Amino acid sequence: MALRPVMVNIKALDAPAVGRFWAEALGWTAYSPGVTTYVGPGGGLVWPDPVVLGIDVVPVPEPGTATKNRVHLDLATTSAAHQAELVARLRALGATPAQVGQGRVPWTVLADPEGNEFCVLEPREVYRDTGPIAAVVVDCADPRAMARFWGEATDWTLREVTDDQAVLRSAGNTGPYLEFLRTPDVKTVPDRVHLDLLPYPGDDKEAEVARLRALGATDIDLGQGDVPWTCLADPEGHEFCVLAPS
């Protein structure tokens, strides 16, 4: 048994507006099948997508804080010209420059219209086939511990692990990477960005949740109330949800 990452969940005061931003940013389409706005490749809503991680923008009443998210997206580019064009286009869509202590680096750090940080990377060969999202990046204290937990929690394959970084990707070697980077800061508030995981058809959600608890996940209350999904935190407190199979 294992779970598959299927969505990046973003909380927003104005979910449709943030959904439109990310759809334009990625060259995808924003769909509103319910109260949330789903962002995925064009051609009709496919969920879960067999390759990409979609974005699900969820409306919430509280604004974000000034605290940097510990989960963010890295966007891929194919050339220096593409990177410059994408940064200019994103700024025209409402993105703003962001300072997260990055110093002088070849990538550009921006924030979406509600302040969620993301990076537009310089061209990197490793991300040539990921699609527009190169990686979901998670700040952490212990990449090796995160590799153990997330490697067991999901069906993604561990590609690299060091004291400073752990990298996973789908077993099919498609779509974005999931990267855990060692950082000195500590988690103090819930993130506005997290991963949603889904059991495979025929697998029992509650059995999967019990397995995750045995691996070190803990139950959390984000004010979700009575919902069909389960909110958990990994051993370092990063929130994630286990969705109910459709």
Short mmCIF file of C-alpha atoms in Angstrom, two decimals:
data_model
loop_
_atom_site.label_atom_id
_atom_site.label_comp_id
_atom_site.label_asym_id
_atom_site.label_seq_id
_atom_site.Cartn_x
_atom_site.Cartn_y
_atom_site.Cartn_z
CA MET A 1 0.00 0.00 0.00
CA ALA A 2 1.14 3.53 -0.74
CA LEU A 3 -0.35 6.91 -1.51
CA ARG A 4 0.14 9.03 -4.60
CA PRO A 5 0.64 12.80 -4.43
CA VAL A 6 -2.08 14.29 -6.63
CA MET A 7 -2.42 18.00 -5.82
CA VAL A 8 -0.69 21.02 -4.40
CA ASN A 9 -3.26 22.69 -2.14
CA ILE A 10 -3.08 26.49 -1.83
CA LYS A 11 -5.25 28.46 0.59
CA ALA A 12 -6.46 31.87 -0.62
CA LEU A 13 -8.83 34.68 0.30
CA ASP A 14 -9.80 34.95 -3.38
CA ALA A 15 -9.52 31.40 -4.69
CA PRO A 16 -10.78 32.15 -8.23
CA ALA A 17 -8.28 35.00 -8.67
CA VAL A 18 -5.36 32.97 -7.35
CA GLY A 19 -6.48 30.03 -9.49
CA ARG A 20 -6.51 32.23 -12.58
CA PHE A 21 -3.02 33.48 -11.75
CA TRP A 22 -1.61 29.97 -11.51
CA ALA A 23 -3.44 28.83 -14.64
CA GLU A 24 -1.88 31.71 -16.60
CA ALA A 25 1.49 31.13 -14.96
CA LEU A 26 1.61 27.46 -15.93
CA GLY A 27 -0.18 27.66 -19.26
CA TRP A 28 -2.98 25.53 -17.81
CA THR A 29 -6.69 26.05 -17.24
CA ALA A 30 -8.64 26.99 -14.12
CA TYR A 31 -11.74 24.90 -13.42
CA SER A 32 -14.35 25.50 -10.71
CA PRO A 33 -16.16 22.20 -10.15
CA GLY A 34 -17.18 23.31 -6.63
CA VAL A 35 -16.11 25.81 -4.02
CA THR A 36 -12.44 25.32 -4.84
CA THR A 37 -10.63 26.24 -8.04
CA TYR A 38 -8.68 23.43 -9.67
CA VAL A 39 -5.78 24.25 -11.98
CA GLY A 40 -4.63 21.63 -14.46
CA PRO A 41 -3.73 21.10 -18.10
CA GLY A 42 -6.27 22.25 -20.66
CA GLY A 43 -8.64 19.99 -22.54
CA GLY A 44 -11.07 19.33 -19.69
CA LEU A 45 -10.83 18.54 -16.02
CA VAL A 46 -8.97 15.27 -15.41
CA TRP A 47 -8.62 14.26 -11.78
CA PRO A 48 -6.37 12.84 -10.66
CA ASP A 49 -4.12 13.64 -13.60
CA PRO A 50 -1.91 10.62 -14.42
CA VAL A 51 1.24 12.75 -14.79
CA VAL A 52 1.08 16.27 -13.36
CA LEU A 53 0.38 17.52 -9.87
CA GLY A 54 -2.66 19.75 -10.17
CA ILE A 55 -3.20 22.83 -8.03
CA ASP A 56 -6.30 23.10 -5.86
CA VAL A 57 -6.96 26.63 -4.59
CA VAL A 58 -9.19 26.54 -1.51
CA PRO A 59 -11.01 29.63 -0.18
CA VAL A 60 -10.29 30.53 3.44
CA PRO A 61 -11.37 33.57 5.50
CA GLU A 62 -7.95 34.34 7.01
CA PRO A 63 -5.18 36.19 5.16
CA GLY A 64 -1.68 34.78 5.12
CA THR A 65 0.97 35.93 7.58
CA ALA A 66 4.33 37.54 6.89
CA THR A 67 5.99 34.21 7.69
CA LYS A 68 7.56 32.51 4.69
CA ASN A 69 5.84 29.32 3.58
CA ARG A 70 7.92 26.20 4.16
CA VAL A 71 6.48 24.66 0.99
CA HIS A 72 6.80 26.33 -2.41
CA LEU A 73 6.84 25.62 -6.12
CA ASP A 74 9.83 25.85 -8.45
CA LEU A 75 8.95 26.61 -12.09
CA ALA A 76 11.04 25.20 -14.92
CA THR A 77 12.45 27.14 -17.87
CA THR A 78 14.21 26.00 -21.03
CA SER A 79 16.54 28.94 -21.72
CA ALA A 80 17.71 32.24 -20.28
CA ALA A 81 15.33 34.00 -22.65
CA HIS A 82 12.44 31.82 -21.48
CA GLN A 83 13.28 32.57 -17.84
CA ALA A 84 13.31 36.33 -18.48
CA GLU A 85 10.06 36.17 -20.49
CA LEU A 86 8.33 34.09 -17.82
CA VAL A 87 9.39 36.43 -14.99
CA ALA A 88 8.15 39.46 -16.95
CA ARG A 89 4.85 37.74 -17.75
CA LEU A 90 4.31 36.67 -14.16
CA ARG A 91 4.95 40.18 -12.88
CA ALA A 92 2.41 41.49 -15.37
CA LEU A 93 -0.06 38.96 -13.97
CA GLY A 94 0.42 40.28 -10.42
CA ALA A 95 3.48 38.46 -9.06
CA THR A 96 5.85 40.54 -6.94
CA PRO A 97 9.56 40.14 -6.10
CA ALA A 98 10.14 38.31 -2.80
CA GLN A 99 13.09 38.25 -0.43
CA VAL A 100 13.57 35.00 1.47
CA GLY A 101 17.26 35.41 2.20
CA GLN A 102 18.29 34.02 -1.18
CA GLY A 103 21.13 36.48 -1.80
CA ARG A 104 22.64 36.54 -5.29
CA VAL A 105 21.30 33.47 -7.12
CA PRO A 106 20.56 32.57 -10.76
CA TRP A 107 16.88 31.97 -10.08
CA THR A 108 14.18 34.57 -9.42
CA VAL A 109 12.06 34.53 -6.28
CA LEU A 110 8.53 35.86 -6.65
CA ALA A 111 5.26 35.75 -4.72
CA ASP A 112 1.80 35.14 -6.14
CA PRO A 113 -0.94 37.78 -5.64
CA GLU A 114 -1.56 36.59 -2.07
CA GLY A 115 2.09 36.37 -1.07
CA ASN A 116 2.89 32.69 -1.61
CA GLU A 117 6.54 32.46 -2.61
CA PHE A 118 7.75 30.53 -5.64
CA CYS A 119 10.90 30.40 -7.76
CA VAL A 120 11.45 30.74 -11.50
CA LEU A 121 14.54 28.62 -12.06
CA GLU A 122 17.31 29.14 -14.54
CA PRO A 123 17.44 26.34 -17.16
CA ARG A 124 18.49 23.05 -15.58
CA GLU A 125 18.90 19.81 -17.47
CA VAL A 126 17.39 17.77 -14.63
CA TYR A 127 14.04 19.55 -15.09
CA ARG A 128 13.86 19.35 -18.88
CA ASP A 129 10.92 16.92 -18.86
CA THR A 130 8.95 17.90 -15.74
CA GLY A 131 6.44 20.23 -17.36
CA PRO A 132 5.96 23.77 -16.03
CA ILE A 133 6.34 22.76 -12.37
CA ALA A 134 9.90 21.58 -11.81
CA ALA A 135 9.57 20.70 -8.14
CA VAL A 136 7.57 21.01 -4.96
CA VAL A 137 10.16 22.17 -2.43
CA VAL A 138 9.84 21.67 1.33
CA ASP A 139 12.06 23.33 3.94
CA CYS A 140 13.09 20.92 6.68
CA ALA A 141 15.60 20.26 9.42
CA ASP A 142 16.46 16.66 8.51
CA PRO A 143 16.23 15.63 4.84
CA ARG A 144 17.19 12.04 5.66
CA ALA A 145 14.28 11.69 8.08
CA MET A 146 11.94 13.26 5.54
CA ALA A 147 13.20 10.81 2.91
CA ARG A 148 12.39 7.89 5.19
CA PHE A 149 8.88 9.13 5.98
CA TRP A 150 7.82 10.32 2.52
CA GLY A 151 9.51 7.39 0.79
CA GLU A 152 7.35 5.03 2.86
CA ALA A 153 4.23 7.21 2.75
CA THR A 154 4.05 7.55 -1.03
CA ASP A 155 4.66 5.47 -4.11
CA TRP A 156 7.31 7.92 -5.30
CA THR A 157 10.93 6.78 -5.63
CA LEU A 158 13.84 8.23 -3.69
CA ARG A 159 16.31 9.65 -6.23
CA GLU A 160 18.87 11.27 -3.95
CA VAL A 161 19.47 11.77 -0.25
CA THR A 162 22.21 13.68 1.57
CA ASP A 163 22.41 15.63 4.81
CA ASP A 164 21.26 18.70 2.87
CA GLN A 165 18.69 17.41 0.40
CA ALA A 166 16.32 14.55 -0.34
CA VAL A 167 14.71 14.17 -3.77
CA LEU A 168 11.77 11.96 -4.78
CA ARG A 169 9.92 11.55 -8.07
CA SER A 170 7.10 9.39 -9.35
CA ALA A 171 7.96 5.78 -10.11
CA GLY A 172 7.21 6.51 -13.77
CA ASN A 173 9.86 9.25 -13.76
CA THR A 174 7.32 11.83 -14.91
CA GLY A 175 6.06 15.16 -13.61
CA PRO A 176 7.71 17.30 -10.93
CA TYR A 177 10.14 16.33 -8.23
CA LEU A 178 9.47 16.47 -4.49
CA GLU A 179 12.50 17.99 -2.77
CA PHE A 180 13.30 18.42 0.92
CA LEU A 181 15.97 21.05 1.58
CA ARG A 182 17.72 21.54 4.91
CA THR A 183 17.13 25.05 6.26
CA PRO A 184 17.96 26.69 9.60
CA ASP A 185 14.53 28.24 10.21
CA VAL A 186 11.81 26.38 12.09
CA LYS A 187 8.12 25.97 11.42
CA THR A 188 5.95 28.33 13.51
CA VAL A 189 2.60 28.63 11.69
CA PRO A 190 0.49 26.44 9.38
CA ASP A 191 1.50 26.72 5.73
CA ARG A 192 -0.72 28.15 3.03
CA VAL A 193 0.61 25.42 0.71
CA HIS A 194 0.56 21.66 1.24
CA LEU A 195 0.33 18.34 -0.58
CA ASP A 196 -2.79 16.22 -0.98
CA LEU A 197 -2.34 12.46 -1.23
CA LEU A 198 -4.80 9.90 -2.64
CA PRO A 199 -5.14 6.14 -2.10
CA TYR A 200 -5.25 3.94 -5.16
CA PRO A 201 -8.63 2.49 -6.20
CA GLY A 202 -9.46 -0.43 -3.95
CA ASP A 203 -7.13 0.66 -1.15
CA ASP A 204 -8.65 1.51 2.21
CA LYS A 205 -8.18 5.15 3.22
CA GLU A 206 -8.41 4.51 6.95
CA ALA A 207 -5.85 1.73 6.70
CA GLU A 208 -3.53 4.13 4.86
CA VAL A 209 -4.03 6.78 7.54
CA ALA A 210 -3.23 4.24 10.25
CA ARG A 211 -0.09 3.25 8.36
CA LEU A 212 1.00 6.89 8.18
CA ARG A 213 0.46 7.34 11.92
CA ALA A 214 2.66 4.31 12.53
CA LEU A 215 5.34 5.98 10.36
CA GLY A 216 5.23 9.09 12.55
CA ALA A 217 2.41 11.24 11.16
CA THR A 218 0.16 13.03 13.65
CA ASP A 219 -3.43 14.22 13.46
CA ILE A 220 -3.97 17.98 13.20
CA ASP A 221 -6.97 20.27 13.44
CA LEU A 222 -6.97 23.04 10.83
CA GLY A 223 -10.59 23.86 11.44
CA GLN A 224 -11.61 21.41 8.73
CA GLY A 225 -14.65 20.13 10.61
CA ASP A 226 -16.44 17.00 9.42
CA VAL A 227 -14.85 16.28 6.03
CA PRO A 228 -14.16 13.11 4.03
CA TRP A 229 -10.41 13.73 4.01
CA THR A 230 -7.94 13.38 6.90
CA CYS A 231 -5.52 16.16 7.88
CA LEU A 232 -2.14 14.99 9.13
CA ALA A 233 1.35 16.37 9.73
CA ASP A 234 4.62 14.65 8.92
CA PRO A 235 7.27 14.18 11.63
CA GLU A 236 8.46 17.79 11.19
CA GLY A 237 4.96 19.25 11.24
CA HIS A 238 4.37 19.80 7.52
CA GLU A 239 0.62 19.54 6.92
CA PHE A 240 -0.84 17.24 4.29
CA CYS A 241 -4.21 15.66 3.58
CA VAL A 242 -5.21 12.12 2.69
CA LEU A 243 -8.18 12.37 0.36
CA ALA A 244 -11.03 9.93 0.08
CA PRO A 245 -11.00 7.82 -3.11
CA SER A 246 -13.69 8.90 -5.54
#
